[in-house]
């Protein structure tokens, strides 16, 4: 019985999966022409699955002998390039014995060679005995480090340049990062691996993309075809919205609904909503591996201004940080710097506010009305009191200092709303605000489930900046237009140097937006 896989490589006979050819666009053409190329994508994006499937298909078709290996086993050997090349040759031999036909097996013994050239001469000897053009997929190439990585890449380049007709027909290097300039991706402490690229023979770098909406629908449709259980159109829409097609998240949502929540009938958007929340709270392995990176200086350099909504002075160091964070998959591909998907968006904030939440001693049930709605007025009143007492102390303690105000506010809201509601967040470079939408389910007068929606816009005023009230009201009107709401809350927090104690600068009042909406104005 097939299922949605969330642990390691997918296999066609066990898992729902998309065809490799549809994901590795251009790979077959490069292989046909005997070219060397690079494939890169964040972890758990389906790289290994696609490469294994493509290698199997190519070999079965009979034109080439295509072999996949993982270089990850060489990571502990560090700069010992002799040990690394010997280990890789051993892995090649063992994998070939399992995956390639008799006429494509390597020679019984590798030729004798000097250290640092064993891989080159072994591959040349293999090509001489192989009855088909040899194609190699070297996965996790960036797990090899320093001198060892340099040695492997230079031997491949030497084979390509000096013995083209007697060397591997086509090679694809696959890793977490695009190795166009060959920085060591495993930690990044090392700078460039030399002034000249040791793999400047590549024809192209393929960035394995996330699933499109149609691919998500097709993947879920495989489950429907196999079992008869349908995903509603709104469920697929919401799953794509939350994941933006990130492969692991796409599979994880479906798996959570089917195997953990054990939904038997049609899967609805409410089920996807609950599954999303369960994944975030459980901090599954994939999500945990991402949040582990939040303390990395390069990651914080990119995420902190995103959370704070500030502008950036772009320079070479910052560009490298953006490239690194994008290769991790935390921010989306393309020129616009934004969090990759709403689930990552939520996870990042929850991780950064977790310690703050532990220091907020309120009971969510104290802010619930009898029908289940939030008592927003009481919540905000209590928050203002909390802010007067604890705001500046919590700001000093927070690691992401530029976004500290935003994180404290969101931590308080999360502590209260987490008892059953949801918080949607919109933030980004140059926003100069954070837009929050609180959604709380409740029982209406007819006994049916309904949703309370409350919009809050958060702005921070820093030294030298004018009062953001007028801009904030205009921006809030625009946000409320999109939400089709007739009321909202504007919260302005002052981070300027000010002699007056925080308690004397904090309070709230009612005001009206330019569009005539009722607005609750908070100042802190």
Coordinates of C-alpha atoms in Angstrom, one line a residue:
X1 CA 0.0 0.0 0.0
X2 CA 1.4 3.4 -1.0
X3 CA 1.6 6.3 1.3
X4 CA 3.0 9.9 1.6
X5 CA 6.6 9.6 2.5
X6 CA 8.3 12.0 5.0
X7 CA 11.4 10.0 5.8
X8 CA 14.2 9.8 3.2
X9 CA 14.1 8.7 -0.4
X10 CA 10.8 7.9 -2.1
X11 CA 10.4 4.6 -4.0
X12 CA 7.8 4.2 -6.8
X13 CA 6.4 0.9 -5.4
X14 CA 6.0 2.3 -1.9
X15 CA 5.2 6.0 -2.1
X16 CA 3.2 8.6 -3.9
X17 CA 5.7 10.6 -6.0
X18 CA 6.1 12.7 -9.1
X19 CA 8.1 11.5 -12.2
X20 CA 11.8 12.5 -12.0
X21 CA 11.8 13.8 -15.6
X22 CA 9.2 16.4 -14.7
X23 CA 11.4 17.7 -11.9
X24 CA 14.9 17.6 -13.4
X25 CA 14.1 19.8 -16.4
X26 CA 17.0 19.7 -18.9
X27 CA 18.9 16.8 -17.3
X28 CA 18.2 14.4 -20.0
X29 CA 19.3 16.8 -22.7
X30 CA 22.6 17.5 -20.9
X31 CA 23.2 13.7 -20.5
X32 CA 22.4 13.1 -24.2
X33 CA 25.1 15.7 -25.2
X34 CA 27.6 14.3 -22.7
X35 CA 27.7 17.4 -20.5
X36 CA 28.6 17.9 -16.9
X37 CA 26.1 19.9 -14.8
X38 CA 25.1 20.7 -11.2
X39 CA 21.8 20.1 -9.4
X40 CA 21.1 21.8 -6.1
X41 CA 18.1 22.3 -3.8
X42 CA 17.4 22.6 0.0
X43 CA 17.2 19.4 2.1
X44 CA 14.2 17.1 1.7
X45 CA 13.3 18.6 -1.7
X46 CA 13.4 15.3 -3.5
X47 CA 16.9 15.5 -5.0
X48 CA 17.9 12.0 -4.1
X49 CA 14.5 10.6 -5.1
X50 CA 14.6 12.2 -8.5
X51 CA 18.2 11.2 -9.2
X52 CA 17.7 7.6 -8.2
X53 CA 14.6 7.3 -10.4
X54 CA 16.3 9.0 -13.4
X55 CA 19.4 6.8 -13.0
X56 CA 17.2 3.7 -13.0
X57 CA 15.2 4.8 -16.0
X58 CA 18.3 5.7 -18.1
X59 CA 20.0 2.4 -17.4
X60 CA 16.8 0.4 -18.1
X61 CA 16.4 2.2 -21.5
X62 CA 19.8 0.6 -22.5
X63 CA 21.6 3.6 -24.0
X64 CA 23.8 4.5 -21.1
X65 CA 24.9 3.1 -17.7
X66 CA 23.7 5.6 -15.1
X67 CA 24.8 5.2 -11.5
X68 CA 23.7 7.2 -8.4
X69 CA 25.9 7.3 -5.3
X70 CA 25.8 9.5 -2.1
X71 CA 29.1 11.1 -1.1
X72 CA 27.8 11.8 2.4
X73 CA 29.8 8.8 3.8
X74 CA 33.0 10.8 3.1
X75 CA 32.1 13.7 5.3
X76 CA 33.9 12.5 8.5
X77 CA 37.2 12.1 6.6
X78 CA 37.7 15.9 6.2
X79 CA 40.8 16.9 4.4
X80 CA 42.2 13.4 4.0
X81 CA 41.7 13.3 0.3
X82 CA 43.4 10.0 -0.2
X83 CA 41.0 8.3 2.2
X84 CA 38.1 10.2 0.5
X85 CA 38.9 9.0 -3.0
X86 CA 39.4 5.4 -1.9
X87 CA 36.1 5.5 -0.1
X88 CA 34.3 6.9 -3.1
X89 CA 35.8 4.2 -5.3
X90 CA 34.6 1.6 -2.9
X91 CA 31.1 3.1 -2.9
X92 CA 31.1 3.2 -6.7
X93 CA 32.0 -0.4 -7.0
X94 CA 29.4 -1.6 -4.5
X95 CA 26.6 0.4 -5.9
X96 CA 27.4 -0.6 -9.5
X97 CA 27.2 -4.3 -8.4
X98 CA 23.6 -3.7 -7.3
X99 CA 22.4 -1.3 -10.0
X100 CA 24.2 -1.8 -13.3
X101 CA 24.2 -4.8 -15.7
X102 CA 27.2 -7.0 -16.2
X103 CA 28.4 -5.2 -19.3
X104 CA 28.7 -1.9 -17.3
X105 CA 30.6 -3.2 -14.2
X106 CA 33.9 -1.6 -13.2
X107 CA 37.2 -3.6 -13.6
X108 CA 38.0 -6.1 -10.9
X109 CA 40.8 -4.0 -9.7
X110 CA 41.4 -0.3 -9.9
X111 CA 44.7 0.8 -11.5
X112 CA 47.6 1.8 -9.2
X113 CA 47.8 5.6 -9.0
X114 CA 49.4 8.4 -7.0
X115 CA 47.3 9.9 -4.1
X116 CA 45.1 12.6 -5.5
X117 CA 44.7 11.0 -8.9
X118 CA 43.2 7.6 -8.0
X119 CA 39.7 8.7 -8.9
X120 CA 40.8 10.0 -12.3
X121 CA 42.6 6.9 -13.4
X122 CA 40.0 4.5 -11.9
X123 CA 37.2 6.2 -13.9
X124 CA 39.3 6.2 -17.1
X125 CA 39.8 2.4 -16.6
X126 CA 36.1 1.9 -16.0
X127 CA 35.1 3.7 -19.2
X128 CA 37.5 1.5 -21.2
X129 CA 35.7 -1.7 -20.1
X130 CA 32.1 -0.3 -19.9
X131 CA 30.1 -1.2 -23.0
X132 CA 27.8 1.8 -22.6
X133 CA 28.5 5.5 -22.0
X134 CA 28.9 5.9 -18.3
X135 CA 26.8 8.5 -16.4
X136 CA 27.4 9.4 -12.7
X137 CA 25.1 11.2 -10.3
X138 CA 27.2 12.2 -7.3
X139 CA 24.8 13.3 -4.6
X140 CA 25.7 15.2 -1.4
X141 CA 28.9 16.4 -3.1
X142 CA 29.0 19.3 -0.7
X143 CA 29.4 17.0 2.3
X144 CA 33.0 16.5 1.1
X145 CA 35.2 19.2 2.6
X146 CA 38.2 21.4 2.0
X147 CA 41.2 19.7 0.3
X148 CA 39.2 16.6 -0.4
X149 CA 36.5 18.4 -2.3
X150 CA 39.2 20.3 -4.2
X151 CA 40.9 17.0 -5.1
X152 CA 37.7 15.3 -6.3
X153 CA 36.5 18.2 -8.4
X154 CA 39.9 18.8 -10.0
X155 CA 40.2 15.1 -11.0
X156 CA 36.8 15.2 -12.6
X157 CA 37.8 18.4 -14.5
X158 CA 41.1 16.8 -15.6
X159 CA 39.3 13.8 -17.0
X160 CA 36.9 16.0 -18.9
X161 CA 39.6 18.2 -20.3
X162 CA 42.4 15.8 -21.1
X163 CA 40.7 12.5 -22.0
X164 CA 37.2 13.5 -23.0
X165 CA 36.4 10.4 -25.2
X166 CA 38.0 8.1 -22.6
X167 CA 36.2 9.5 -19.5
X168 CA 32.8 9.6 -18.0
X169 CA 30.2 10.6 -20.6
X170 CA 28.2 12.8 -18.2
X171 CA 28.4 13.8 -14.5
X172 CA 25.8 15.5 -12.4
X173 CA 27.0 16.9 -9.0
X174 CA 24.1 17.3 -6.6
X175 CA 24.1 19.1 -3.2
X176 CA 22.4 21.6 -0.9
X177 CA 24.1 24.6 -2.4
X178 CA 25.0 25.6 -5.9
X179 CA 28.7 24.9 -6.2
X180 CA 29.3 27.5 -8.8
X181 CA 32.0 29.1 -6.7
X182 CA 32.7 26.1 -4.5
X183 CA 32.3 27.5 -1.1
X184 CA 32.2 24.7 1.5
X185 CA 28.5 24.5 2.3
X186 CA 28.9 22.3 5.3
X187 CA 29.2 25.1 7.9
X188 CA 30.7 27.7 5.6
X189 CA 33.7 28.5 7.7
X190 CA 36.0 28.2 4.6
X191 CA 36.1 30.9 2.0
X192 CA 36.5 30.1 -1.7
X193 CA 38.3 26.9 -2.6
X194 CA 40.8 28.7 -4.8
X195 CA 40.7 31.6 -7.2
X196 CA 39.8 29.4 -10.2
X197 CA 36.7 27.2 -9.9
X198 CA 37.7 23.5 -9.8
X199 CA 34.6 22.6 -11.8
X200 CA 34.3 25.3 -14.4
X201 CA 33.4 22.7 -17.0
X202 CA 29.7 22.6 -16.0
X203 CA 27.2 23.6 -18.6
X204 CA 24.4 24.6 -16.2
X205 CA 23.2 24.6 -12.6
X206 CA 19.7 23.2 -12.1
X207 CA 17.8 24.4 -9.1
X208 CA 15.3 21.7 -8.3
X209 CA 12.1 23.6 -7.8
X210 CA 9.2 23.1 -5.4
X211 CA 6.0 21.5 -6.7
X212 CA 3.6 23.7 -8.7
X213 CA 0.0 23.8 -7.7
X214 CA -0.8 21.3 -10.5
X215 CA 1.8 19.0 -9.2
X216 CA 0.5 19.1 -5.6
X217 CA -3.0 18.3 -7.0
X218 CA -1.6 15.5 -9.1
X219 CA 0.3 14.0 -6.1
X220 CA -2.8 14.1 -3.9
X221 CA -4.8 12.7 -6.8
X222 CA -2.6 9.6 -6.7
X223 CA -4.0 8.9 -3.2
X224 CA -7.5 9.5 -4.4
X225 CA -7.0 7.1 -7.4
X226 CA -5.6 4.4 -5.1
X227 CA -8.1 4.7 -2.2
X228 CA -11.1 6.7 -3.3
X229 CA -10.5 9.3 -0.6
X230 CA -10.7 12.8 -2.0
X231 CA -9.1 16.1 -1.2
X232 CA -11.6 19.0 -1.6
X233 CA -10.5 21.7 -3.9
X234 CA -10.2 24.1 -1.0
X235 CA -8.0 21.6 0.9
X236 CA -5.6 21.4 -2.1
X237 CA -5.7 25.2 -2.3
X238 CA -4.8 25.6 1.3
X239 CA -2.1 22.9 1.3
X240 CA -0.4 24.7 -1.6
X241 CA -0.8 28.1 0.1
X242 CA 0.8 26.8 3.4
X243 CA 3.6 24.9 1.7
X244 CA 4.2 26.8 -1.6
X245 CA 4.9 23.3 -3.0
X246 CA 7.9 22.5 -0.7
X247 CA 8.0 18.7 -1.2
X248 CA 8.4 17.5 2.4
X249 CA 5.7 19.8 3.7
X250 CA 3.4 18.8 0.9
X251 CA 3.8 15.1 1.9
X252 CA 3.8 15.8 5.6
X253 CA 0.4 17.6 5.6
X254 CA -1.3 14.8 3.7
X255 CA 0.4 12.2 5.9
X256 CA -0.7 14.0 9.1
X257 CA -4.3 14.1 8.0
X258 CA -4.4 10.5 6.8
X259 CA -2.2 8.6 9.2
X260 CA -2.1 10.7 12.4
X261 CA -5.5 12.4 12.4
X262 CA -7.0 9.3 10.7
X263 CA -9.6 11.3 8.7
X264 CA -11.7 8.7 6.8
X265 CA -13.9 10.8 4.5
X266 CA -13.2 13.7 2.2
X267 CA -10.2 15.8 3.4
X268 CA -11.2 19.4 3.8
X269 CA -9.5 22.7 4.3
X270 CA -10.3 22.5 8.1
X271 CA -8.3 19.2 8.2
X272 CA -5.3 20.9 6.4
X273 CA -5.5 23.8 8.9
X274 CA -5.3 21.4 11.8
X275 CA -2.6 19.4 10.2
X276 CA -0.5 22.5 9.7
X277 CA -0.8 23.4 13.3
X278 CA 0.1 19.9 14.5
X279 CA 3.2 19.9 12.3
X280 CA 4.4 23.2 13.7
X281 CA 3.8 22.2 17.3
X282 CA 5.4 18.8 16.8
X283 CA 8.5 20.4 15.2
X284 CA 9.1 17.4 13.0
X285 CA 12.6 16.5 12.0
X286 CA 12.7 18.6 8.8
X287 CA 11.4 21.7 10.6
X288 CA 13.8 21.2 13.5
X289 CA 16.7 21.0 11.2
X290 CA 15.8 24.4 9.8
X291 CA 15.2 26.2 13.1
X292 CA 18.6 24.9 14.3
X293 CA 20.1 27.3 11.7
X294 CA 18.3 30.4 13.2
X295 CA 21.3 31.3 15.4
X296 CA 23.7 31.2 12.5
X297 CA 25.0 34.7 11.9
X298 CA 24.3 34.6 8.2
X299 CA 20.8 33.5 8.8
X300 CA 20.1 36.1 11.4
X301 CA 21.5 38.8 9.1
X302 CA 18.8 38.0 6.6
X303 CA 15.8 37.1 8.9
X304 CA 16.2 39.9 11.4
X305 CA 15.4 42.7 9.0
X306 CA 12.6 40.6 7.5
X307 CA 11.0 40.3 10.9
X308 CA 11.6 44.0 11.7
X309 CA 10.5 45.2 8.3
X310 CA 13.5 47.4 7.9
X311 CA 15.5 48.4 4.8
X312 CA 19.0 47.0 4.1
X313 CA 22.3 48.2 2.8
X314 CA 23.2 45.5 0.3
X315 CA 26.9 44.5 0.1
X316 CA 28.9 41.5 -0.9
X317 CA 28.7 40.0 2.6
X318 CA 25.0 40.4 2.7
X319 CA 24.6 39.0 -0.8
X320 CA 26.5 35.9 0.3
X321 CA 24.3 35.5 3.3
X322 CA 21.2 35.8 1.2
X323 CA 22.6 33.1 -1.2
X324 CA 23.3 30.9 1.8
X325 CA 19.8 31.3 3.4
X326 CA 18.1 30.8 0.0
X327 CA 20.1 27.6 -0.5
X328 CA 18.9 26.4 2.9
X329 CA 15.4 26.9 1.6
X330 CA 14.4 29.4 4.3
X331 CA 13.7 32.1 1.8
X332 CA 12.1 31.7 -1.6
X333 CA 14.0 31.7 -4.9
X334 CA 13.9 34.9 -7.0
X335 CA 15.0 38.5 -6.4
X336 CA 12.4 39.3 -3.7
X337 CA 13.6 38.3 -0.3
X338 CA 10.7 36.6 1.5
X339 CA 10.2 33.6 3.7
X340 CA 9.8 30.5 1.5
X341 CA 6.3 29.6 2.7
X342 CA 3.7 30.4 5.5
X343 CA 4.7 27.3 7.5
X344 CA 8.3 28.3 7.7
X345 CA 7.1 31.8 8.4
X346 CA 5.2 30.5 11.4
X347 CA 7.9 28.2 12.6
X348 CA 10.5 30.9 12.6
X349 CA 8.5 33.2 14.8
X350 CA 7.4 30.5 17.2
X351 CA 10.9 29.3 17.7
X352 CA 12.2 32.9 18.3
X353 CA 9.3 33.6 20.7
X354 CA 9.3 30.3 22.6
X355 CA 11.5 31.6 25.5
X356 CA 9.4 34.8 25.7
X357 CA 6.2 32.7 25.9
X358 CA 7.6 30.8 28.9
X359 CA 7.8 34.1 30.7
X360 CA 4.2 35.2 30.0
X361 CA 2.1 33.9 32.8
X362 CA -1.5 34.2 31.5
X363 CA -4.2 31.6 31.0
X364 CA -5.7 31.6 27.5
X365 CA -9.1 30.6 28.9
X366 CA -9.2 33.9 30.8
X367 CA -9.6 35.7 27.5
X368 CA -12.5 33.6 26.1
X369 CA -16.1 34.7 25.9
X370 CA -18.8 32.1 26.6
X371 CA -19.3 31.4 22.8
X372 CA -15.5 30.8 22.3
X373 CA -14.6 34.2 20.9
X374 CA -11.6 36.1 22.1
X375 CA -12.2 39.0 24.4
X376 CA -9.9 41.2 22.4
X377 CA -10.5 44.3 24.6
X378 CA -9.4 42.4 27.7
X379 CA -6.5 40.8 25.9
X380 CA -5.1 44.2 24.8
X381 CA -5.8 45.7 28.2
X382 CA -3.8 42.9 29.9
X383 CA -1.1 43.2 27.3
X384 CA -0.6 46.9 27.9
X385 CA -0.2 46.2 31.6
X386 CA 2.2 43.4 30.8
X387 CA 4.2 45.7 28.5
X388 CA 4.5 48.5 31.1
X389 CA 5.9 46.0 33.6
X390 CA 8.1 43.8 31.4
X391 CA 8.6 45.3 27.9
X392 CA 12.0 46.9 28.2
X393 CA 13.4 44.0 30.2
X394 CA 12.3 41.5 27.6
X395 CA 13.7 43.7 24.8
X396 CA 17.1 43.7 26.4
X397 CA 17.2 39.9 26.6
X398 CA 16.0 39.1 23.1
X399 CA 18.7 37.9 20.6
X400 CA 17.1 39.3 17.4
X401 CA 17.4 42.9 18.8
X402 CA 16.1 44.8 15.7
X403 CA 12.9 42.7 15.7
X404 CA 12.6 42.4 19.5
X405 CA 9.5 44.5 19.8
X406 CA 7.7 42.5 17.1
X407 CA 8.7 39.3 18.8
X408 CA 7.5 40.3 22.2
X409 CA 4.1 41.3 20.9
X410 CA 3.7 38.1 18.9
X411 CA 4.8 36.0 21.8
X412 CA 2.0 37.4 24.0
X413 CA -0.6 37.0 21.3
X414 CA 0.6 33.4 20.6
X415 CA 0.4 32.5 24.3
X416 CA -3.2 33.6 24.4
X417 CA -4.4 32.5 20.9
X418 CA -2.7 29.2 20.9
X419 CA -5.6 27.7 22.9
X420 CA -7.4 26.9 19.6
X421 CA -7.1 29.9 17.3
X422 CA -4.6 30.8 14.6
X423 CA -2.4 33.8 13.9
X424 CA -1.5 34.8 10.3
X425 CA 1.6 37.0 9.9
X426 CA 2.8 39.2 7.0
X427 CA 6.2 40.8 7.2
X428 CA 9.1 41.5 5.0
X429 CA 11.9 43.8 3.9
X430 CA 10.8 47.5 3.8
X431 CA 7.3 46.8 5.1
X432 CA 7.9 49.0 8.2
X433 CA 5.2 47.0 9.8
X434 CA 3.9 43.5 10.7
X435 CA 0.4 42.6 9.8
X436 CA -1.3 40.1 12.0
X437 CA -4.6 38.3 11.5
X438 CA -6.0 36.5 14.5
X439 CA -8.6 33.8 13.6
X440 CA -10.6 32.3 16.5
X441 CA -13.3 29.6 16.0
X442 CA -16.5 30.0 18.0
X443 CA -20.1 28.9 18.0
X444 CA -22.6 31.4 16.5
X445 CA -26.2 32.0 17.6
X446 CA -27.5 29.2 15.4
X447 CA -25.1 26.7 17.0
X448 CA -22.8 26.6 13.9
X449 CA -19.1 27.0 13.8
X450 CA -18.0 30.5 12.8
X451 CA -14.7 32.5 12.8
X452 CA -13.8 35.6 14.6
X453 CA -11.2 37.6 12.7
X454 CA -9.2 40.5 14.2
X455 CA -6.6 42.4 12.3
X456 CA -3.6 44.1 14.1
X457 CA -0.9 46.2 12.5
X458 CA 2.3 46.6 14.4
X459 CA 4.7 49.5 13.8
X460 CA 7.9 50.5 15.5
X461 CA 9.2 54.0 15.8
X462 CA 13.0 54.4 15.9
X463 CA 15.3 57.4 16.6
X464 CA 15.1 60.1 13.9
X465 CA 11.8 58.8 12.5
X466 CA 8.5 60.8 12.4
X467 CA 5.4 59.6 14.1
X468 CA 4.1 56.7 11.9
X469 CA 0.5 57.2 12.9
X470 CA -0.8 58.6 9.6
X471 CA 1.1 56.1 7.5
X472 CA 0.0 53.3 9.8
X473 CA -3.7 54.2 9.4
X474 CA -3.4 54.2 5.6
X475 CA -1.6 50.9 5.6
X476 CA -4.1 49.4 8.0
X477 CA -6.9 50.5 5.8
X478 CA -5.3 48.7 2.9
X479 CA -4.9 45.5 5.0
X480 CA -8.5 45.7 6.1
X481 CA -9.7 46.1 2.5
X482 CA -8.0 42.8 1.6
X483 CA -9.6 41.1 4.6
X484 CA -13.0 42.7 4.1
X485 CA -13.1 43.9 7.8
X486 CA -14.6 47.1 9.1
X487 CA -12.4 47.5 12.2
X488 CA -8.8 46.9 13.3
X489 CA -6.0 47.6 15.8
X490 CA -2.9 49.8 15.2
X491 CA -0.1 49.2 17.7
X492 CA 2.8 51.7 17.6
X493 CA 5.8 51.0 19.8
X494 CA 8.5 53.6 20.5
X495 CA 12.1 52.4 20.5
X496 CA 13.5 56.0 20.5
X497 CA 15.7 57.2 23.3
X498 CA 13.2 58.7 25.8
X499 CA 13.6 60.0 29.3
X500 CA 10.0 59.2 30.2
X501 CA 9.4 55.7 31.8
X502 CA 7.8 53.2 29.6
X503 CA 4.7 53.1 31.8
X504 CA 4.1 56.8 31.1
X505 CA 4.2 56.3 27.4
X506 CA 1.8 53.4 27.2
X507 CA -1.9 53.4 26.6
X508 CA -4.7 53.0 24.1
X509 CA -7.5 55.0 22.6
X510 CA -10.1 54.8 19.9
X511 CA -9.6 56.6 16.5
X512 CA -10.9 56.5 13.0
X513 CA -9.0 55.5 9.8
X514 CA -9.1 57.6 6.6
X515 CA -11.7 55.2 5.2
X516 CA -13.9 55.7 8.3
X517 CA -13.2 52.4 10.0
X518 CA -13.1 52.1 13.8
X519 CA -9.5 51.7 14.9
X520 CA -8.1 50.9 18.4
X521 CA -4.8 52.7 18.7
X522 CA -2.2 51.3 21.1
X523 CA 1.0 53.2 22.0
X524 CA 3.9 51.7 23.9

